[in-house]
Coordinates of C-alpha atoms in Angstrom, one line a residue:
Chain A
M1 CA 2.0 20.6 29.3
S2 CA 5.7 20.1 29.2
A3 CA 7.1 16.7 29.6
L4 CA 7.9 14.7 32.7
T5 CA 11.2 14.8 33.1
L6 CA 12.9 12.3 35.5
T7 CA 16.8 13.6 36.3
L8 CA 18.7 10.6 38.2
K9 CA 20.3 11.9 41.1
N10 CA 23.1 9.7 41.7
A11 CA 24.6 6.9 40.0
P12 CA 22.6 3.8 41.1
E13 CA 24.3 0.6 43.6
Q14 CA 22.1 -1.7 42.2
R15 CA 20.3 -2.4 39.1
I16 CA 16.7 -0.9 39.0
D17 CA 13.6 -1.7 37.7
M18 CA 12.1 1.1 35.7
S19 CA 8.9 -0.9 34.1
A20 CA 6.5 0.7 36.4
L21 CA 7.6 4.0 34.8
S22 CA 5.8 3.2 31.2
C23 CA 4.0 6.2 30.2
H24 CA 0.8 3.6 29.6
L25 CA 1.1 3.3 33.4
L26 CA 1.3 6.3 34.5
K27 CA -1.7 8.0 32.3
T28 CA -4.2 8.5 35.4
L29 CA -1.6 9.5 38.2
S30 CA -0.9 12.6 39.6
I31 CA 2.8 13.9 39.5
T32 CA 2.4 13.1 43.7
D33 CA 1.3 9.5 42.9
I34 CA 4.5 8.9 40.3
A35 CA 6.6 9.8 43.0
A36 CA 5.2 7.8 45.3
L37 CA 6.1 4.9 43.2
T38 CA 8.4 2.1 43.9
L39 CA 10.7 0.9 41.9
Q40 CA 12.7 -2.8 43.1
S41 CA 16.3 -2.1 43.5
G42 CA 18.2 -5.2 44.4
K43 CA 16.1 -6.6 47.5
R44 CA 15.2 -2.9 48.4
K45 CA 12.0 -0.7 46.8
L46 CA 12.8 2.8 46.3
R47 CA 10.9 5.6 45.9
V48 CA 10.8 7.6 42.3
D49 CA 11.5 10.7 44.0
E50 CA 14.3 9.3 45.9
L51 CA 16.0 8.3 42.9
F52 CA 14.9 11.2 40.5
T53 CA 14.4 15.0 40.3
I54 CA 10.9 15.4 39.1
E55 CA 9.8 18.4 36.8
G56 CA 7.3 18.9 34.3
S57 CA 3.9 17.4 34.4
D58 CA 2.9 15.0 31.1
S59 CA 3.3 11.9 31.9
Q60 CA 2.8 10.7 27.9
Q61 CA 6.1 12.4 27.3
L62 CA 8.4 11.0 29.5
V63 CA 12.0 12.2 29.9
I64 CA 14.6 10.4 31.4
K65 CA 18.0 12.4 32.6
N66 CA 21.6 11.3 33.6
S67 CA 20.4 7.9 32.5
H68 CA 22.6 5.0 33.8
E69 CA 23.3 1.6 32.3
K70 CA 22.0 -0.1 35.5
L71 CA 18.3 1.3 34.4
D72 CA 16.4 -1.5 33.3
F73 CA 13.1 -2.6 31.7
I74 CA 13.0 1.2 30.5
G75 CA 9.7 1.5 28.5
K76 CA 8.4 -2.1 29.3
D77 CA 5.2 -2.9 27.3
L78 CA 5.0 0.5 26.6
D79 CA 1.8 1.0 25.2
G80 CA 1.6 4.7 23.4
G81 CA 3.3 8.1 24.7
S82 CA 7.0 8.5 24.0
I83 CA 10.2 8.1 26.5
S84 CA 13.4 9.9 25.8
V85 CA 16.3 8.5 27.7
E86 CA 19.3 10.9 28.0
G87 CA 22.4 9.0 28.8
D88 CA 22.6 5.2 29.1
A89 CA 19.9 2.2 29.6
G90 CA 20.1 -0.5 30.9
A91 CA 18.9 -4.4 29.8
Y92 CA 15.1 -5.2 28.5
L93 CA 14.5 -1.7 27.2
A94 CA 11.2 -1.7 25.4
M95 CA 10.7 -5.1 26.0
G96 CA 7.2 -6.4 24.9
M97 CA 6.7 -2.8 23.7
K98 CA 3.1 -2.2 21.9
A99 CA 3.2 1.2 20.7
G100 CA 4.9 5.0 21.0
D101 CA 8.7 5.4 20.5
I102 CA 11.6 5.7 22.3
K103 CA 15.1 7.3 21.8
V104 CA 17.7 6.7 23.9
S105 CA 21.0 9.1 23.5
G106 CA 23.5 6.5 24.8
N107 CA 24.0 2.7 24.6
V108 CA 21.7 0.1 25.6
G109 CA 22.3 -3.1 27.3
L110 CA 21.2 -7.0 26.5
Y111 CA 18.0 -7.7 25.2
A112 CA 17.0 -4.2 23.8
A113 CA 13.2 -4.7 22.3
C114 CA 13.1 -8.0 22.8
E115 CA 9.4 -9.6 21.8
M116 CA 8.4 -6.0 20.7
K117 CA 5.7 -5.9 18.9
K118 CA 5.1 -2.6 17.5
G119 CA 6.5 1.2 17.6
Y120 CA 9.7 2.8 17.2
L121 CA 12.7 2.3 19.1
E122 CA 15.7 4.4 18.4
I123 CA 19.3 4.0 20.0
S124 CA 22.1 6.5 19.0
G125 CA 24.7 4.6 20.8
N126 CA 25.6 0.8 20.7
A127 CA 23.5 -2.2 21.4
G128 CA 24.0 -5.0 23.4
D129 CA 23.3 -8.9 22.9
F130 CA 19.9 -10.2 21.8
L131 CA 18.7 -6.9 20.4
G132 CA 14.9 -7.5 19.0
A133 CA 15.4 -11.2 20.5
A134 CA 13.1 -13.5 22.4
L135 CA 13.5 -13.8 25.6
P136 CA 15.3 -17.4 26.8
G137 CA 13.0 -20.3 26.4
N138 CA 10.3 -18.3 23.8
K139 CA 10.2 -18.9 20.5
M140 CA 8.7 -15.6 18.8
G141 CA 11.3 -12.4 19.3
M142 CA 10.4 -9.3 17.5
K143 CA 6.9 -9.0 16.4
G144 CA 6.6 -5.6 14.2
G145 CA 7.7 -2.0 14.7
T146 CA 11.2 -0.7 13.8
I147 CA 14.3 -0.5 16.0
L148 CA 16.9 1.9 14.4
V149 CA 20.8 1.8 16.3
K150 CA 23.3 4.4 15.0
G151 CA 26.1 2.1 16.8
D152 CA 27.0 -1.4 16.8
V153 CA 24.9 -4.2 18.3
G154 CA 26.0 -7.3 19.8
Q155 CA 25.7 -11.0 19.6
R156 CA 22.2 -12.6 18.3
A157 CA 20.3 -9.6 16.9
G158 CA 17.6 -10.6 15.8
D159 CA 17.4 -14.2 17.1
H160 CA 13.5 -15.6 16.8
M161 CA 12.4 -12.1 14.9
R162 CA 9.4 -12.4 13.4
R163 CA 8.3 -9.5 11.5
G164 CA 9.6 -5.6 11.7
N165 CA 12.9 -3.9 11.1
I166 CA 16.1 -3.8 12.6
L167 CA 18.3 -1.0 11.5
I168 CA 21.8 -1.2 12.3
E169 CA 24.0 2.0 11.1
G170 CA 27.4 -0.1 12.2
N171 CA 28.6 -3.4 12.9
A172 CA 26.9 -6.2 13.9
G173 CA 27.7 -9.4 16.3
D174 CA 28.0 -12.9 15.8
Y175 CA 24.6 -14.8 15.1
C176 CA 23.0 -12.0 13.2
G177 CA 19.4 -12.9 12.4
S178 CA 19.8 -16.0 14.0
R179 CA 16.9 -18.7 13.7
M180 CA 14.7 -15.5 12.5
T181 CA 11.1 -16.0 11.3
A182 CA 10.6 -13.2 9.3
G183 CA 11.2 -9.8 9.3
T184 CA 14.2 -7.7 8.1
I185 CA 17.7 -6.6 8.9
A186 CA 19.8 -4.0 7.5
V187 CA 23.4 -3.6 8.1
M188 CA 25.6 -0.7 7.4
G189 CA 28.8 -2.1 8.8
Q190 CA 30.1 -5.4 9.1
T191 CA 28.7 -8.7 10.3
G192 CA 30.0 -11.3 12.4
R193 CA 30.2 -14.7 11.6
Y194 CA 27.4 -17.5 11.6
L195 CA 25.4 -14.9 9.9
G196 CA 21.3 -16.0 9.6
Y197 CA 22.0 -19.0 11.6
A198 CA 19.2 -21.6 11.4
M199 CA 17.3 -18.8 10.0
R200 CA 13.6 -20.0 8.4
R201 CA 12.4 -17.1 6.4
G202 CA 13.5 -12.7 6.7
T203 CA 15.7 -10.6 5.0
L204 CA 19.4 -9.9 5.5
L205 CA 20.4 -6.8 4.0
L206 CA 23.7 -5.8 4.0
W207 CA 26.2 -3.3 2.5
N208 CA 29.3 -5.4 2.6
Q209 CA 30.2 -9.0 1.9
P210 CA 29.5 -11.1 5.0
Q211 CA 31.3 -14.6 6.2
L212 CA 28.7 -17.0 4.8
S213 CA 28.3 -20.6 6.6
A214 CA 28.3 -23.4 4.2
S215 CA 24.2 -23.8 4.4
F216 CA 23.9 -20.5 2.5
N217 CA 23.6 -21.0 -1.3
D218 CA 24.7 -18.1 -3.9
C219 CA 21.3 -17.4 -5.7
G220 CA 23.4 -14.6 -8.4
A221 CA 22.9 -11.4 -8.6
H222 CA 19.3 -9.4 -9.0
T223 CA 17.3 -6.3 -9.5
L224 CA 14.6 -6.2 -6.9
A225 CA 11.3 -4.3 -7.3
F226 CA 10.4 -4.2 -3.4
L227 CA 13.9 -2.1 -2.1
P228 CA 12.6 0.8 -3.5
I229 CA 9.6 0.7 -1.8
L230 CA 11.7 -0.6 1.5
F231 CA 14.1 2.3 1.1
A232 CA 11.6 4.8 0.6
S233 CA 9.6 3.6 4.1
F234 CA 12.9 4.7 5.9
R235 CA 13.0 8.4 4.6
S236 CA 11.0 9.6 7.9
L237 CA 13.6 8.6 9.8
N238 CA 16.5 10.2 11.3
T239 CA 19.0 8.0 10.3
K240 CA 21.6 7.4 6.9
F241 CA 19.0 4.5 5.6
A242 CA 17.3 7.5 4.9
D243 CA 19.6 9.0 2.3
V244 CA 18.7 8.2 -0.9
A245 CA 22.2 7.8 -2.3
Q246 CA 22.4 4.5 0.3
S247 CA 19.4 2.8 -1.5
F248 CA 20.1 0.3 -4.1
N249 CA 18.1 -2.2 -5.7
R250 CA 20.8 -4.1 -7.2
V251 CA 21.9 -7.2 -4.9
Q252 CA 23.7 -10.8 -4.9
R253 CA 21.2 -12.6 -3.4
Y254 CA 21.9 -15.7 -1.2
A255 CA 19.1 -18.5 0.1
G256 CA 19.4 -20.0 3.7
D257 CA 19.7 -21.5 6.0
M258 CA 19.4 -24.7 4.2
S259 CA 20.0 -27.0 7.3
E260 CA 17.0 -25.1 8.2
M261 CA 14.0 -24.5 6.1
G262 CA 16.0 -22.2 3.7
R263 CA 13.9 -19.6 3.0
G264 CA 15.6 -16.8 4.2
E265 CA 17.6 -14.8 2.1
V266 CA 21.0 -12.4 2.8
L267 CA 21.4 -9.4 0.1
V268 CA 24.3 -8.0 0.1
K269 CA 24.5 -4.5 -2.3
L270 CA 26.1 -4.5 -5.7
Chain B
M1 CA -31.1 24.1 -24.5
I2 CA -28.9 24.4 -28.2
I3 CA -25.4 25.1 -27.7
N4 CA -23.5 26.4 -30.9
G5 CA -26.3 24.9 -33.2
V6 CA -26.5 21.5 -30.8
S7 CA -29.6 20.4 -29.2
I8 CA -29.6 19.4 -25.6
D9 CA -32.6 17.4 -24.6
A10 CA -34.2 17.9 -21.7
T11 CA -33.5 14.6 -20.6
F12 CA -31.2 12.5 -17.9
A13 CA -28.9 9.3 -17.9
E14 CA -29.9 7.1 -15.1
A15 CA -27.5 5.4 -13.3
F16 CA -26.7 2.3 -10.8
P17 CA -24.6 2.1 -8.0
M18 CA -21.7 -0.5 -8.5
K19 CA -18.6 -1.4 -6.5
A20 CA -15.5 -0.1 -7.7
T21 CA -11.7 -0.6 -7.3
R22 CA -8.5 0.8 -9.3
A23 CA -5.0 -0.7 -9.2
I24 CA -1.9 0.5 -10.4
I25 CA 0.2 -1.3 -12.8
T26 CA 4.4 -0.5 -13.4
A27 CA 6.8 -2.1 -15.5
Q28 CA 10.4 -1.5 -17.1
N29 CA 8.4 1.3 -18.9
E30 CA 5.2 3.2 -20.3
K31 CA 5.0 0.4 -23.1
W32 CA 5.0 -2.7 -20.9
A33 CA 2.5 -1.3 -18.3
M34 CA 0.9 0.1 -20.7
I35 CA 0.5 -3.9 -22.5
S36 CA -0.2 -4.9 -19.3
A37 CA -2.9 -2.5 -18.5
Q38 CA -4.4 -3.1 -21.8
A39 CA -4.6 -7.1 -21.4
M40 CA -5.9 -6.7 -17.5
T41 CA -8.8 -4.6 -18.9
G42 CA -9.9 -6.1 -21.9
F43 CA -12.9 -7.8 -22.9
A44 CA -14.4 -5.6 -19.6
T45 CA -16.8 -3.2 -21.5
S46 CA -20.3 -4.2 -19.7
V47 CA -21.3 -6.0 -17.1
I48 CA -23.9 -7.7 -19.1
A49 CA -21.3 -10.5 -20.3
C50 CA -18.0 -9.4 -19.3
G51 CA -18.3 -9.9 -15.3
C52 CA -17.1 -6.4 -14.8
E53 CA -16.8 -2.7 -16.6
G54 CA -12.8 -1.7 -16.7
A55 CA -10.5 0.4 -18.4
I56 CA -7.4 2.7 -17.9
E57 CA -7.9 5.6 -16.1
R58 CA -4.6 7.1 -16.7
V59 CA -1.1 6.8 -17.5
L60 CA 1.1 8.1 -14.1
D61 CA 4.6 9.4 -13.9
P62 CA 7.3 7.3 -12.0
S63 CA 6.8 9.9 -9.7
E64 CA 3.2 8.8 -8.6
T65 CA 4.1 5.2 -8.8
P66 CA 5.0 3.0 -5.3
D67 CA 8.4 1.8 -7.6
G68 CA 9.1 5.0 -9.3
R69 CA 8.5 3.5 -12.5
P70 CA 6.1 4.4 -15.3
G71 CA 3.0 3.3 -14.3
V72 CA -0.8 3.1 -15.4
A73 CA -3.7 3.0 -13.3
V74 CA -6.5 0.9 -14.4
M75 CA -10.6 0.8 -12.9
F76 CA -13.1 -1.7 -12.6
F77 CA -16.4 -1.8 -11.5
A78 CA -18.8 -4.7 -11.2
M79 CA -22.3 -4.7 -9.3
G80 CA -21.5 -6.4 -6.5
G81 CA -18.1 -6.4 -4.1
K82 CA -17.8 -10.9 -4.5
G83 CA -17.8 -10.3 -8.7
L84 CA -15.4 -7.1 -8.4
A85 CA -12.7 -9.4 -6.3
K86 CA -13.0 -12.2 -8.8
Q87 CA -12.6 -10.3 -11.6
L88 CA -9.7 -8.2 -10.1
E89 CA -7.8 -11.0 -9.1
T90 CA -8.3 -13.3 -12.3
R91 CA -7.7 -10.6 -14.6
A92 CA -4.6 -9.6 -12.2
G93 CA -3.2 -13.0 -12.4
Q94 CA -3.4 -13.8 -16.2
C95 CA -2.6 -10.4 -17.3
V96 CA -0.5 -8.1 -15.1
L97 CA 1.3 -11.6 -13.5
T98 CA 2.2 -13.0 -17.0
S99 CA 3.2 -9.4 -18.4
P100 CA 7.2 -8.9 -18.1
T101 CA 8.8 -6.5 -15.6
S102 CA 4.9 -6.1 -14.3
A103 CA 4.4 -5.1 -10.6
L104 CA 0.9 -4.1 -9.2
F105 CA -0.4 -2.0 -6.4
A106 CA -3.4 -0.9 -4.6
G107 CA -4.4 2.5 -6.5
I108 CA -7.5 2.8 -3.3
D109 CA -6.0 3.0 -0.1
G110 CA -9.3 3.3 2.1
G111 CA -12.5 1.9 1.8
I112 CA -13.0 -2.3 2.4
R113 CA -9.6 -5.0 1.4
I114 CA -10.4 -7.2 -1.4
P115 CA -7.5 -9.3 -2.8
L116 CA -5.0 -8.3 -5.0
G117 CA -1.3 -10.7 -5.0
K118 CA -2.5 -11.7 -1.7
N119 CA -3.7 -15.6 -3.4
L120 CA -2.1 -14.8 -6.2
R121 CA 0.9 -15.4 -4.3
Y122 CA 0.5 -19.3 -4.0
F123 CA 1.8 -19.2 -7.2
G124 CA 5.0 -19.1 -5.6
D125 CA 5.0 -22.5 -4.9
G126 CA 6.4 -21.8 -1.4
F127 CA 9.0 -19.7 -2.2
Q128 CA 7.1 -16.1 -2.2
I129 CA 8.0 -13.7 0.0
S130 CA 6.1 -11.4 1.9
K131 CA 7.2 -8.0 3.3
L132 CA 5.2 -5.9 5.3
I133 CA 6.6 -2.1 4.8
S134 CA 4.5 1.2 6.3
G135 CA 1.9 -1.1 6.8
K136 CA 1.3 -3.0 3.8
R137 CA 1.4 -6.2 2.8
Y138 CA 3.6 -7.0 -0.3
W139 CA 4.2 -10.6 -1.8
R140 CA 7.4 -11.0 -3.9
I141 CA 6.7 -13.8 -6.2
P142 CA 9.3 -15.8 -8.3
V143 CA 8.9 -15.8 -11.8
M144 CA 10.9 -16.5 -14.8
D145 CA 12.3 -13.1 -15.2
G146 CA 13.0 -12.2 -12.3
E147 CA 10.3 -11.3 -9.0
F148 CA 6.9 -10.0 -9.7
L149 CA 5.8 -7.5 -6.7
A150 CA 2.2 -7.6 -5.8
E151 CA 0.6 -5.4 -3.1
A152 CA -1.7 -7.9 -1.1
T153 CA -4.9 -5.8 -1.3
T154 CA -6.4 -2.7 -2.7
G155 CA -9.2 -0.4 -1.6
Q156 CA -13.2 -1.4 -2.7
V157 CA -15.4 1.2 -2.9
D158 CA -18.8 2.2 -3.4
G159 CA -18.9 3.7 -7.5
I160 CA -21.6 4.5 -10.1
G161 CA -21.8 3.3 -13.3
G162 CA -23.8 3.7 -16.6
G163 CA -23.6 7.8 -16.5
N164 CA -24.0 8.0 -20.4
F165 CA -24.8 10.8 -23.3
L166 CA -26.1 10.1 -26.6
V167 CA -24.1 11.9 -29.5
L168 CA -26.6 12.4 -32.8
A169 CA -24.9 13.4 -36.2
E170 CA -25.7 14.0 -39.8
S171 CA -23.2 10.7 -40.8
Q172 CA -21.4 8.3 -39.2
P173 CA -17.8 9.6 -39.3
Q174 CA -19.3 13.0 -37.9
A175 CA -20.6 10.9 -35.0
L176 CA -17.1 9.5 -34.4
L177 CA -15.0 12.2 -34.6
A178 CA -16.9 14.2 -32.3
C179 CA -17.0 10.9 -29.9
E180 CA -13.1 11.2 -30.2
A181 CA -12.8 14.3 -29.2
A182 CA -15.4 14.1 -26.2
I183 CA -13.4 11.2 -25.2
E184 CA -10.0 13.1 -25.2
E185 CA -11.0 15.7 -22.9
M186 CA -12.8 12.9 -20.8
R187 CA -9.6 11.3 -20.3
K188 CA -8.4 14.0 -18.3
I189 CA -11.0 13.8 -15.9
P190 CA -9.9 11.6 -12.7
N191 CA -11.9 8.9 -11.1
V192 CA -14.1 8.0 -14.1
I193 CA -13.6 5.6 -16.8
M194 CA -15.6 5.2 -20.5
P195 CA -15.2 1.0 -20.7
F196 CA -16.8 0.5 -24.4
P197 CA -14.0 0.3 -26.8
G198 CA -12.0 3.5 -27.1
G199 CA -14.5 5.1 -24.7
V200 CA -17.0 4.9 -27.3
V201 CA -20.3 2.3 -28.2
R202 CA -22.6 2.0 -31.1
S203 CA -24.6 -0.7 -29.9
G204 CA -26.6 1.1 -27.4
S205 CA -29.1 -1.4 -25.6
K206 CA -32.6 -0.7 -24.0
V207 CA -33.8 -3.5 -21.7
G208 CA -35.4 -6.7 -23.0
S209 CA -36.1 -8.2 -25.9
K210 CA -38.7 -9.9 -27.9
Y211 CA -36.4 -13.3 -27.2
K212 CA -37.2 -14.2 -23.8
T213 CA -33.4 -15.5 -23.1
L214 CA -32.0 -11.7 -23.9
G215 CA -32.2 -9.4 -21.2
A216 CA -30.8 -6.4 -23.5
S217 CA -31.6 -5.8 -27.0
T218 CA -30.3 -2.7 -29.7
N219 CA -31.7 0.4 -28.9
D220 CA -34.0 0.5 -32.3
A221 CA -35.3 4.0 -31.4
F222 CA -32.2 5.2 -31.6
C223 CA -31.0 3.1 -35.0
P224 CA -31.0 5.5 -37.7
T225 CA -31.8 2.3 -40.1
L226 CA -35.1 2.1 -38.6
K227 CA -36.3 5.0 -38.7
G228 CA -39.7 4.1 -40.9
A229 CA -39.8 1.0 -39.2
T230 CA -40.1 1.4 -35.3
R231 CA -41.3 4.0 -33.2
S232 CA -38.1 6.2 -33.7
D233 CA -36.3 9.0 -31.5
L234 CA -34.5 10.1 -34.6
S235 CA -35.5 13.0 -37.1
P236 CA -34.7 12.7 -40.9
E237 CA -31.4 14.2 -40.9
I238 CA -29.8 11.9 -38.3
E239 CA -28.0 9.1 -39.8
S240 CA -25.7 7.8 -37.2
V241 CA -25.9 8.0 -33.1
M242 CA -23.1 6.9 -30.8
E243 CA -22.8 6.2 -26.8
I244 CA -20.8 7.1 -24.1
V245 CA -20.8 5.2 -21.1
I246 CA -19.4 6.5 -18.0
D247 CA -18.5 4.9 -14.8
G248 CA -17.2 6.8 -11.8
L249 CA -16.3 6.7 -8.3
T250 CA -18.8 9.7 -7.3
K251 CA -22.3 11.4 -8.9
E252 CA -19.4 14.8 -9.0
D253 CA -17.1 12.5 -10.7
I254 CA -19.5 12.0 -13.4
D255 CA -20.7 15.1 -13.8
K256 CA -17.5 16.5 -14.4
A257 CA -17.1 14.0 -17.3
M258 CA -19.9 14.8 -18.9
R259 CA -19.7 18.5 -18.8
V260 CA -16.5 18.1 -20.5
G261 CA -17.4 15.4 -23.1
I262 CA -20.5 17.3 -24.2
Q263 CA -18.5 20.6 -24.4
A264 CA -16.4 19.0 -26.8
V265 CA -18.5 17.6 -28.9
C266 CA -20.6 20.7 -29.0
D267 CA -17.6 22.9 -30.0
L268 CA -17.6 20.9 -33.4
G269 CA -21.1 22.1 -33.1
A270 CA -23.8 22.1 -35.9
E271 CA -21.5 22.7 -38.8
N272 CA -19.8 19.5 -38.4
G273 CA -22.9 17.5 -38.3
I274 CA -23.4 16.8 -34.8
K275 CA -27.5 17.8 -34.4
R276 CA -28.4 16.8 -30.6
I277 CA -26.8 15.5 -27.8
S278 CA -29.1 13.0 -25.9
A279 CA -28.9 10.2 -22.9
G280 CA -29.9 6.8 -21.6
N281 CA -32.8 6.0 -19.1
Y282 CA -35.4 3.7 -18.3
G283 CA -37.9 6.2 -17.1
G284 CA -35.8 7.0 -13.8
K285 CA -37.5 4.0 -12.1
L286 CA -34.4 1.7 -11.7
G287 CA -31.5 3.9 -11.2
P288 CA -31.0 6.3 -8.4
F289 CA -28.6 8.4 -9.9
H290 CA -30.0 10.7 -12.5
F291 CA -27.6 12.7 -14.6
H292 CA -30.0 15.5 -16.3
L293 CA -28.1 17.0 -19.2
Q294 CA -29.2 20.6 -19.0
E295 CA -28.6 20.8 -15.5
I296 CA -25.0 19.6 -15.8
M297 CA -24.5 22.2 -19.1
A298 CA -26.5 25.2 -17.5

């Protein structure tokens, strides 16, 4: 069976809610049924076959071609299967994802992988604000799984993050790791202001010295035994993080945010 | 059956089901991994009074350990899962956590999960940090030499304890030399340990005693100084008997270890004073696993 391929016919005028096209929801549907599904677009509901040309039949391997930044909620609550997005994706990509994997070749919008529970998300371009964060008003962001971003990410990446890994090959915006409860965010590029703002626990692993708030205290230089194990876990990924030359176990450790619980840490490569 | 002049008794070793686990200790170098492993497996010769049977299984190459440092695999066997878990945890806490540069990892991925660093984390007094990496939880516990890294749990599986054979020789040095040769070969076999000092026990026991409070006492039938004083199992030329006890994960593992061990003893042969190989059993009524010497050596 070949992958179910949806090719966007035209750039949409209104934003489109793609949540009905998550693999687990398509398991029992025929291609005719899928074509007849309706997607919310502005105040209208549009049939899938009105928006996309449909090829292939394996709904557990979904390919979205010619994708556009107005396609929101791709892979929402995904519970198995894989989605490959060729082009950009809109907001709320992989929101609440439970299992499976999603790969995006372009850029993605706000709140990607917000409240993600498990699975793997790979973004080849840039990601917007609130990557892996909690939805507004909620207290628990990403709870598991791995996010890999090859480009840059916006502000508040990992806001309220609880567990899992966010790997950023590029730069991170302001407030990276804000209000983190646990988990790991690794940034190879530069980080913005207010890094780890109000973080309670968790690890921010950095390749470059950040601009730290006064509420982070220097704990000195250390060789940490868990780092080789952490880096080894990235080896299977298609990323610079998998490169042995990029791994290290010697870091400068800063504890914070002391204005909060202070059990978090910023580890900077030495 | 006679191999190189050594008579193999038509008898069997009787063994019992036990609960087993394995842990991997790593350190800055092999010396300190070994020191930690020796401490952890100390006073673990027999379940009769030690609470568990434990020993070093083998030295691990850095390429075989989770953190890429030199390591040592240790195994423990106990009569029940609860007792095993308690022994593992107290030994990890007192002997590995305390040992400079050490880290502790699971040695068995499957099975029932029992705590390794899961409760030791409280030593961190709130400063401990959890990391979930590739589905495994690790605890980073701040200690005075840096951080003690311990995997939260390891696997508990069914094992077998009490595989054994006896080496009957014309003199004490000859019996010991033969046992040393056997242990050297047996240590190459994975999934087994020989828990007694140096792998050899000179005080094999029988069940029961004339003293009501004792559950086990000296195996007088194999004590050479009692040849004329008790119903002895020894012929006049036997002056020393030593035993090798084997605990293993499966019957096949123990079979293999016994085969290479007995073969090493037989290779020394009668010309080096080795006269007989026998085994300890309780008439076959107590332990469900029987290791027939002649079948193993056939």
